[in-house]
Tab-separated table of C-alpha atoms and ligand atoms in Angstrom:
chain	number	residue	atom	x	y	z
A	114	MET	CA	182.477	62.986	141.949
A	115	THR	CA	178.911	63.429	140.708
A	116	ALA	CA	177.991	61.991	137.409
A	117	LYS	CA	178.169	64.278	134.442
A	118	THR	CA	174.960	65.254	132.748
A	119	ALA	CA	174.345	65.320	129.035
A	120	PHE	CA	171.399	66.929	127.126
A	121	ILE	CA	170.516	65.368	123.752
A	122	THR	CA	168.252	66.682	121.158
A	123	GLY	CA	167.297	64.056	118.598
A	124	ILE	CA	167.522	61.412	121.165
A	125	THR	CA	164.726	59.320	119.574
A	126	GLY	CA	166.725	59.261	116.148
A	127	GLN	CA	169.482	56.938	115.092
A	128	ASP	CA	172.491	58.812	116.467
A	129	GLY	CA	170.693	60.134	119.537
A	130	ALA	CA	169.836	56.468	120.595
A	131	TYR	CA	173.493	55.187	120.121
A	132	LEU	CA	174.892	58.319	121.904
A	133	ALA	CA	172.632	57.885	124.818
A	134	LYS	CA	173.786	54.353	125.120
A	135	ASN	CA	177.267	55.168	124.842
A	136	LEU	CA	177.112	58.057	127.488
A	137	LEU	CA	174.975	55.846	129.856
A	138	GLU	CA	177.703	53.180	129.787
A	139	LYS	CA	180.213	56.083	130.546
A	140	GLY	CA	178.149	56.833	133.770
A	141	TYR	CA	176.443	59.858	132.433
A	142	LYS	CA	172.824	61.158	133.510
A	143	VAL	CA	171.239	61.465	130.036
A	144	VAL	CA	168.435	63.908	129.464
A	145	GLY	CA	166.520	63.781	126.100
A	146	ALA	CA	164.366	66.050	124.196
A	147	MET	CA	161.226	64.575	123.333
A	148	PRO	CA	159.351	66.396	120.722
A	149	ARG	CA	155.687	65.431	121.020
A	150	ARG	CA	153.911	64.446	117.869
A	151	SER	CA	150.296	64.624	118.442
A	152	SER	CA	149.111	61.418	116.574
A	153	SER	CA	151.513	58.898	118.004
A	154	GLY	CA	153.275	60.714	120.721
A	155	VAL	CA	157.045	60.103	121.159
A	156	ASN	CA	158.397	57.245	119.248
A	157	LEU	CA	160.776	55.335	121.529
A	158	TRP	CA	161.487	52.289	119.338
A	159	ARG	CA	165.100	52.888	119.079
A	160	LEU	CA	165.621	53.336	122.735
A	161	ASP	CA	163.846	50.190	123.204
A	162	TRP	CA	165.923	48.336	120.556
A	163	LEU	CA	168.979	49.299	122.413
A	164	GLY	CA	167.289	48.434	125.832
A	165	ILE	CA	167.707	51.830	127.470
A	166	SER	CA	164.508	53.649	127.137
A	167	GLY	CA	163.901	53.437	130.908
A	168	GLN	CA	167.273	54.938	131.738
A	169	VAL	CA	166.853	58.312	130.009
A	170	VAL	CA	165.313	61.241	131.596
A	171	GLU	CA	162.604	62.406	129.160
A	172	GLU	CA	161.618	65.995	128.788
A	173	ASP	CA	159.146	67.557	126.402
A	174	CYS	CA	161.132	69.803	124.370
A	175	ASP	CA	161.346	71.085	120.783
A	176	LEU	CA	163.970	72.903	118.881
A	177	LEU	CA	161.436	75.189	117.567
A	178	ASP	CA	160.382	76.322	121.084
A	179	VAL	CA	163.223	78.140	122.691
A	180	ALA	CA	161.466	78.533	125.851
A	181	SER	CA	161.339	74.862	126.229
A	182	LEU	CA	165.182	74.663	125.594
A	183	ILE	CA	165.784	77.369	128.243
A	184	ARG	CA	163.483	75.500	130.623
A	185	VAL	CA	165.334	72.187	130.253
A	186	LEU	CA	168.856	73.696	130.511
A	187	THR	CA	167.831	75.595	133.485
A	188	LYS	CA	166.350	72.586	135.175
A	189	HIS	CA	169.204	70.105	134.469
A	190	GLN	CA	172.324	72.485	134.051
A	191	PRO	CA	174.009	69.898	131.625
A	192	ASP	CA	177.682	69.635	131.249
A	193	GLU	CA	177.351	68.597	127.588
A	194	ILE	CA	174.814	69.475	125.133
A	195	TYR	CA	174.394	67.464	121.863
A	196	ASN	CA	172.346	68.981	119.016
A	197	LEU	CA	171.504	66.078	116.840
A	198	GLY	CA	167.674	66.988	116.374
A	199	ALA	CA	166.994	67.852	112.796
A	200	GLN	CA	164.755	67.271	109.804
A	201	SER	CA	167.506	65.110	108.471
A	202	PHE	CA	166.492	63.606	105.232
A	203	VAL	CA	167.906	65.439	102.176
A	204	GLY	CA	164.939	64.277	99.894
A	205	THR	CA	162.202	65.687	102.222
A	206	SER	CA	164.284	68.891	102.367
A	207	TRP	CA	162.986	69.732	98.895
A	208	SER	CA	159.241	69.371	99.687
A	209	GLN	CA	159.526	70.959	103.140
A	210	PRO	CA	162.393	73.589	102.634
A	211	LEU	CA	161.014	75.988	105.103
A	212	LEU	CA	160.606	73.552	107.935
A	213	THR	CA	164.079	72.120	107.271
A	214	GLY	CA	165.430	75.604	107.582
A	215	GLN	CA	163.583	76.309	110.877
A	216	VAL	CA	164.425	72.939	112.637
A	217	THR	CA	167.828	72.111	111.154
A	218	GLY	CA	169.057	75.602	110.719
A	219	MET	CA	167.330	77.883	113.271
A	220	GLY	CA	166.941	75.256	115.798
A	221	ALA	CA	170.807	74.953	116.249
A	222	ALA	CA	170.693	78.806	116.729
A	223	ASN	CA	167.870	78.562	119.358
A	224	LEU	CA	169.908	76.049	121.324
A	225	LEU	CA	173.193	77.882	121.025
A	226	GLU	CA	171.273	80.967	122.240
A	227	ALA	CA	169.612	79.100	125.261
A	228	MET	CA	172.985	77.858	126.201
A	229	ARG	CA	174.593	81.267	126.003
A	230	LEU	CA	171.914	82.670	128.247
A	231	VAL	CA	171.394	79.786	130.821
A	232	ARG	CA	174.508	77.528	130.687
A	233	PRO	CA	177.535	79.034	128.840
A	234	GLU	CA	179.996	76.794	130.609
A	235	ALA	CA	178.602	73.814	129.077
A	236	ARG	CA	180.122	72.067	125.960
A	237	PHE	CA	178.117	72.097	122.729
A	238	TYR	CA	178.202	69.590	119.867
A	239	GLN	CA	176.723	70.417	116.603
A	240	ALA	CA	175.783	67.811	114.160
A	241	SER	CA	177.215	68.923	110.983
A	242	THR	CA	177.346	66.951	107.590
A	243	SER	CA	179.343	66.121	104.748
A	244	GLU	CA	176.287	67.244	102.653
A	245	MET	CA	177.542	70.721	103.123
A	246	TYR	CA	180.551	69.787	100.671
A	247	GLY	CA	177.802	68.963	98.012
A	248	LEU	CA	179.294	69.894	94.645
A	249	ILE	CA	182.646	68.846	95.824
A	250	GLN	CA	185.645	71.328	95.553
A	251	GLU	CA	188.281	68.812	96.526
A	252	PRO	CA	188.420	65.029	95.679
A	253	MET	CA	188.816	64.198	99.476
A	254	GLN	CA	186.986	66.628	101.848
A	255	SER	CA	188.712	67.734	105.014
A	256	GLU	CA	188.104	70.601	107.439
A	257	SER	CA	189.692	73.083	105.005
A	258	THR	CA	187.637	72.087	102.044
A	259	PRO	CA	185.159	74.777	100.868
A	260	PHE	CA	181.536	74.106	101.105
A	261	TYR	CA	179.016	74.120	98.349
A	262	PRO	CA	175.531	72.911	99.672
A	263	ARG	CA	173.245	71.211	97.064
A	264	SER	CA	170.136	70.961	99.079
A	265	PRO	CA	167.920	72.911	101.472
A	266	TYR	CA	168.991	70.463	104.094
A	267	ALA	CA	172.607	71.225	103.382
A	268	ALA	CA	172.004	74.888	103.226
A	269	ALA	CA	170.325	74.751	106.697
A	270	LYS	CA	173.247	72.621	108.129
A	271	LEU	CA	175.702	75.159	106.871
A	272	TYR	CA	174.044	77.982	108.728
A	273	ALA	CA	173.928	75.732	111.760
A	274	HIS	CA	177.667	74.999	111.306
A	275	TRP	CA	178.588	78.634	110.938
A	276	MET	CA	176.486	79.806	113.966
A	277	THR	CA	178.366	77.125	115.896
A	278	VAL	CA	181.777	78.603	114.853
A	279	ASN	CA	180.536	82.140	115.381
A	280	TYR	CA	179.228	81.496	118.903
A	281	ARG	CA	182.758	79.894	119.800
A	282	GLU	CA	184.535	82.894	118.365
A	283	SER	CA	182.077	85.692	119.597
A	284	PHE	CA	181.308	84.268	123.083
A	285	GLU	CA	184.107	81.937	123.724
A	286	LEU	CA	181.473	78.929	124.192
A	287	PHE	CA	183.000	75.571	123.880
A	288	ALA	CA	181.135	74.710	120.753
A	289	CYS	CA	182.339	71.967	118.307
A	290	SER	CA	181.023	71.157	114.895
A	291	GLY	CA	181.318	67.453	113.921
A	292	ILE	CA	181.306	67.142	110.071
A	293	LEU	CA	180.090	63.534	109.989
A	294	PHE	CA	179.892	61.583	106.664
A	295	ASN	CA	176.991	59.235	106.149
A	296	HIS	CA	176.676	56.625	108.882
A	297	GLU	CA	174.129	53.912	109.069
A	298	SER	CA	172.928	51.131	111.282
A	299	PRO	CA	169.890	48.907	111.973
A	300	LEU	CA	168.293	51.909	113.651
A	301	ARG	CA	168.612	54.110	110.253
A	302	GLY	CA	165.418	55.479	109.020
A	303	LEU	CA	163.704	53.480	106.292
A	304	GLU	CA	163.972	56.471	103.826
A	305	PHE	CA	167.736	56.388	103.738
A	306	VAL	CA	169.111	54.346	100.865
A	307	THR	CA	171.282	51.673	102.961
A	308	ARG	CA	168.300	50.872	105.094
A	309	LYS	CA	165.799	51.066	102.282
A	310	VAL	CA	168.048	48.317	100.574
A	311	THR	CA	168.475	46.088	103.636
A	312	ASP	CA	164.779	46.184	104.533
A	313	ALA	CA	163.915	45.332	100.921
A	314	VAL	CA	166.513	42.639	100.836
A	315	ALA	CA	165.002	41.171	103.930
A	316	GLN	CA	161.458	41.281	102.467
A	317	ILE	CA	162.492	39.746	99.200
A	318	LYS	CA	164.317	36.889	100.950
A	319	LEU	CA	161.178	36.085	103.106
A	320	GLY	CA	158.931	36.174	100.064
A	321	LEU	CA	157.178	39.446	101.165
A	322	SER	CA	158.427	41.698	98.171
A	323	LYS	CA	159.554	41.182	94.635
A	324	GLU	CA	161.226	44.344	93.767
A	325	LEU	CA	163.349	47.392	94.915
A	326	ARG	CA	162.849	50.744	93.258
A	327	LEU	CA	165.989	52.963	93.554
A	328	GLY	CA	167.249	56.348	92.006
A	329	ASN	CA	170.851	57.196	91.166
A	330	ILE	CA	172.801	54.053	92.116
A	331	ASP	CA	176.028	55.505	90.711
A	332	ALA	CA	176.257	58.067	93.654
A	333	LYS	CA	178.985	57.279	96.034
A	334	ARG	CA	179.137	57.789	99.659
A	335	ASP	CA	181.735	57.355	102.570
A	336	TRP	CA	179.697	55.042	104.758
A	337	GLY	CA	180.414	54.226	108.456
A	338	HIS	CA	178.553	52.839	111.432
A	339	ALA	CA	176.665	55.123	113.857
A	340	ARG	CA	177.893	53.225	116.831
A	341	ASP	CA	181.477	54.322	115.999
A	342	TYR	CA	180.606	57.787	115.055
A	343	VAL	CA	178.890	58.766	118.411
A	344	GLU	CA	182.152	58.077	120.075
A	345	ALA	CA	183.855	60.597	118.012
A	346	MET	CA	181.240	63.161	119.142
A	347	TRP	CA	181.959	62.570	122.768
A	348	ARG	CA	185.736	62.668	122.252
A	349	MET	CA	185.253	66.106	120.664
A	350	LEU	CA	183.874	67.529	123.808
A	351	GLN	CA	186.649	66.114	125.958
A	352	GLN	CA	189.439	68.093	124.206
A	353	GLU	CA	191.166	71.061	125.796
A	354	THR	CA	189.800	73.508	123.210
A	355	ALA	CA	186.833	73.434	120.895
A	356	ASP	CA	187.292	72.577	117.300
A	357	ASP	CA	185.679	71.179	114.211
A	358	TYR	CA	186.299	67.730	112.830
A	359	VAL	CA	185.550	65.613	109.836
A	360	VAL	CA	184.400	61.928	110.932
A	361	ALA	CA	184.679	59.548	107.954
A	362	THR	CA	186.188	56.266	106.976
A	363	GLY	CA	188.377	57.419	104.026
A	364	ARG	CA	186.581	54.926	101.681
A	365	THR	CA	183.743	55.690	99.128
A	366	THR	CA	181.455	53.099	97.435
A	367	THR	CA	178.570	53.383	94.930
A	368	VAL	CA	175.159	52.775	96.010
A	369	ARG	CA	175.305	49.708	93.478
A	370	GLU	CA	178.178	48.227	95.169
A	371	MET	CA	176.496	48.714	98.648
A	372	CYS	CA	173.362	46.996	97.240
A	373	ASP	CA	175.460	44.070	95.720
A	374	ILE	CA	176.838	43.552	99.384
A	375	ALA	CA	173.169	43.227	100.662
A	376	PHE	CA	171.829	40.932	97.983
A	377	ASN	CA	174.833	38.707	98.039
A	378	HIS	CA	174.671	38.157	101.641
A	379	VAL	CA	171.331	36.382	101.144
A	380	GLY	CA	172.373	34.585	98.052
A	381	LEU	CA	170.415	36.698	95.622
A	382	ASN	CA	171.430	38.763	92.482
A	383	MET	CA	170.377	42.470	92.673
A	384	ASP	CA	170.056	42.664	88.958
A	385	ASP	CA	166.943	40.336	89.243
A	386	TYR	CA	165.141	42.790	91.485
A	387	VAL	CA	166.465	46.235	91.273
A	388	ILE	CA	164.320	48.744	89.122
A	389	ILE	CA	165.590	52.329	88.443
A	390	ASP	CA	162.730	54.585	89.183
A	391	PRO	CA	162.888	58.424	88.143
A	392	GLU	CA	160.885	59.216	91.264
A	393	PHE	CA	163.942	58.653	93.500
A	394	PHE	CA	166.346	60.899	91.539
A	395	ARG	CA	167.081	64.284	93.380
A	396	PRO	CA	166.573	67.840	91.873
A	397	ALA	CA	170.261	68.266	92.539
A	398	GLU	CA	172.551	65.502	93.363
A	399	VAL	CA	175.695	65.062	95.501
A	400	ASP	CA	177.543	62.527	93.222
A	401	VAL	CA	180.523	61.635	95.515
A	402	LEU	CA	181.506	62.096	99.098
A	403	LEU	CA	184.900	60.997	100.458
A	404	GLY	CA	185.942	62.303	103.803
A	405	ASP	CA	189.680	62.729	105.098
A	406	PRO	CA	189.515	61.562	108.786
A	407	SER	CA	193.247	62.223	109.470
A	408	LYS	CA	192.571	65.182	112.091
A	409	ALA	CA	190.236	62.993	113.935
A	410	LYS	CA	192.612	60.097	113.879
A	411	LYS	CA	195.373	62.531	115.189
A	412	GLN	CA	193.638	64.647	117.736
A	413	LEU	CA	190.866	62.335	118.985
A	414	ASP	CA	192.646	59.022	118.443
A	415	TRP	CA	189.489	57.948	116.691
A	416	HIS	CA	189.043	55.799	113.641
A	417	ALA	CA	185.985	53.929	112.016
A	418	GLN	CA	186.005	50.348	113.313
A	419	THR	CA	183.239	48.788	111.305
A	420	SER	CA	183.653	47.937	107.582
A	421	LEU	CA	180.790	48.725	105.092
A	422	GLU	CA	180.573	44.962	104.629
A	423	ASP	CA	180.138	43.985	108.200
A	424	MET	CA	177.518	46.950	108.587
A	425	ILE	CA	175.416	46.054	105.760
A	426	VAL	CA	175.338	42.316	106.895
A	427	GLU	CA	174.282	43.454	110.505
A	428	MET	CA	171.658	45.496	108.862
A	429	VAL	CA	170.161	42.858	106.633
A	430	ASP	CA	170.153	40.387	109.529
A	431	ALA	CA	168.343	42.754	111.723
A	432	ASP	CA	165.681	43.476	109.181
A	433	ILE	CA	165.218	39.726	108.513
A	434	VAL	CA	164.513	39.147	112.356
A	435	ARG	CA	162.173	42.168	112.389
A	436	HIS	CA	160.097	40.849	109.433
A	437	GLN	CA	160.150	37.280	110.910
A	438	ALA	CA	158.906	38.536	114.227
A	439	ALA	CA	156.064	40.544	112.488
A	440	LYS	CA	154.887	37.493	110.369
B	796	NDP	P1	167.364	61.006	112.468
B	796	NDP	O1	166.605	61.491	111.521
B	796	NDP	O2	167.360	59.483	112.812
B	796	NDP	O3	167.005	61.773	113.835
B	796	NDP	C1	166.585	63.122	113.920
B	796	NDP	C2	166.021	63.541	115.225
B	796	NDP	O4	165.691	64.754	115.354
B	796	NDP	C3	164.765	62.636	115.836
B	796	NDP	O5	164.976	62.226	117.094
B	796	NDP	C4	163.623	63.636	115.594
B	796	NDP	O6	162.672	63.443	116.449
B	796	NDP	C5	164.412	64.841	116.020
B	796	NDP	N1	163.729	66.236	115.792
B	796	NDP	C6	162.950	66.499	114.573
B	796	NDP	N2	162.384	67.632	114.728
B	796	NDP	C7	162.802	68.146	115.761
B	796	NDP	C8	162.340	69.242	116.573
B	796	NDP	N3	161.718	70.215	115.995
B	796	NDP	N4	162.868	69.399	117.847
B	796	NDP	C9	163.600	68.488	118.372
B	796	NDP	N5	163.955	67.400	117.802
B	796	NDP	C10	163.626	67.303	116.562
B	796	NDP	O7	168.928	61.415	112.355
B	796	NDP	P2	170.194	60.807	112.608
B	796	NDP	O8	170.200	60.307	114.084
B	796	NDP	O9	170.766	59.989	111.525
B	796	NDP	O10	171.189	62.008	112.643
B	796	NDP	C11	171.379	62.862	113.770
B	796	NDP	C12	172.032	64.286	113.429
B	796	NDP	O11	173.202	64.011	112.708
B	796	NDP	C13	170.880	64.898	112.493
B	796	NDP	O12	171.046	66.260	112.856
B	796	NDP	C14	171.446	64.739	111.178
B	796	NDP	O13	171.084	65.711	110.163
B	796	NDP	C15	172.941	64.691	111.431
B	796	NDP	N6	173.711	63.915	110.489
B	796	NDP	C16	173.427	62.708	110.191
B	796	NDP	C17	174.200	61.785	109.337
B	796	NDP	C18	173.958	60.528	109.017
B	796	NDP	O14	174.529	59.990	108.127
B	796	NDP	N7	173.080	59.937	109.869
B	796	NDP	C19	175.382	62.469	108.605
B	796	NDP	C20	175.746	63.840	109.065
B	796	NDP	C21	174.909	64.606	109.879
B	796	NDP	P3	161.252	62.666	115.920
B	796	NDP	O15	161.856	61.384	115.209
B	796	NDP	O16	160.429	62.659	117.003
B	796	NDP	O17	160.822	63.598	114.762
B	797	GDP	P1	172.245	61.401	101.915
B	797	GDP	O1	173.584	61.264	101.485
B	797	GDP	O2	172.000	62.113	103.285
B	797	GDP	O3	171.346	61.973	100.798
B	797	GDP	O4	171.669	59.855	102.173
B	797	GDP	P2	170.657	58.865	101.418
B	797	GDP	O5	170.870	57.613	101.997
B	797	GDP	O6	169.259	59.487	101.427
B	797	GDP	O7	171.210	58.921	99.909
B	797	GDP	C1	172.593	58.454	99.593
B	797	GDP	C2	172.563	58.523	97.932
B	797	GDP	O8	171.769	57.535	97.511
B	797	GDP	C3	172.204	59.771	97.253
B	797	GDP	O9	173.147	60.108	96.377
B	797	GDP	C4	170.721	59.284	96.647
B	797	GDP	O10	170.549	60.008	95.518
B	797	GDP	C5	171.121	58.009	96.269
B	797	GDP	N1	169.899	57.161	96.053
B	797	GDP	C6	169.660	56.308	95.013
B	797	GDP	N2	168.482	55.874	95.295
B	797	GDP	C7	168.033	56.162	96.424
B	797	GDP	C8	166.773	55.946	97.055
B	797	GDP	O11	165.845	55.178	96.639
B	797	GDP	N3	166.457	56.423	98.281
B	797	GDP	C9	167.466	57.297	98.772
B	797	GDP	N4	167.267	57.803	99.912
B	797	GDP	N5	168.651	57.608	98.135
B	797	GDP	C10	168.801	57.055	96.948
C-alpha cells in the first residue's frame, strides 16, 4: 500500500510541527504550507527542534492565496488536510482584527473551497478553539455548549467552525472540527502566557532577568500538551463519519497556579518577581475555560496523557537549556 499524504497549513507553528512528527512516524508523506515572509523567509526552528525539517515537503503556500492552495492540492492530491494555519494570538486579534478575520476565518473557507473543487474525497480537519465559548454559557463546555466569542480571534474561528460544519452538511465533505482547549509545549510561541512564564523563569534563574510582567493572573484555563492533542486530530480523521469533538483535560487552573508551578520548579517564589501590569489586560477577558472531553474519550479512545505540572517542568527545563546555549 502506498503511503498516505497529509497536507498541513500552519506546519511552522507549534501544533503543525508536532503533527508533522506524529504523521511521519505513522508513515505518512507530509506536505507543509510555507507562507514566505520577506524579511526572514520561512522559520523552521520548530521542525528543526523536533529533528524533522528535512523530512517534510515544503510548498510555497498561503491561506490568503486560494490559487496557491489549489495548486498544492492538485499537485499532491492529499488524503488528509489539516488546517492549522491562523493568526492564533488572541491579544494581537484586537490590534489586527481584519487580518485575523482574513487568515483565521476566510483562510479556512479558502481551503475548504479549494478542497471541494480539487480534492473532495480528502478528509479535512479544522483547528477550532475553546475561545469560541468565550463568555461561558455552561460551567463545563462540551460539543453542545452554545458559543459566545469574546475577541476578533474567537469570532473568526467561529466563522471557520461553522463553514466546516456547513461544507460537511452541504457538500458531504469529510470535514471535522476539533474544539481544542489550550495546549502548550516547549514549542509554544513566546507571547502565550505559559511560555512567557517558563521563559521568564529560566531567565530569572540564570540571572538574565529580574521580573515578569503579567496581566490577569486569576484567569483559568484547561491546559494540556500539544504532543497529546495532535494525536486527537489524527484520530478524528480515521473515524467512519466526520464529526466535531472537544479535546481537553477536564481540569482548570489559574494563571497564578501555573506560574507557581514554574517558579517552584527552580526553587524561587513567584511573589518576589511577578508584577501585575495593566498593559497585559485584555479589552474583553475569557475568565474561565473547562472542557468536557468525554466524547473524545468514548469515540476516539483519546485522553490527555501529560499533567500540567509535568508539562510546565518540561517547558522550564527546555527554556533553561536554550538560554544556556545562547550565553
Ligand atoms: P501557531 O501560532 O504556533 O501557528 C500558526 C501557524 O499558522 C504558523 O505556522 C503560521 O506561519 C501559520 N500562518 C499564519 N498566517 C498564515 C497564512 N496566511 N497562511 C498560511 N499559514 C499561516 O499556532 P498553534 O500551533 O498553537 O495552533 C495551531 C492552530 O490551532 C491555530 O489555528 C490555532 O488558532 C488553533 N488552536 C490552538 C490552540 C492552542 O492552545 N495552541 C487552541 C485551540 C486552537 P508563520 O509562523 O510563518 O506566520
Ligand atoms: P488564550 O487563552 O488563547 O488567550 O491564551 P494565552 O496564553 O494568551 O492567555 C491565557 C490567559 O492568560 C488569558 O486569560 C490572559 O488574559 C491571561 N494572561 C495573564 N497575563 C498574561 C500575559 O502576560 N500574556 C498572555 N498572553 N496572557 C496573559
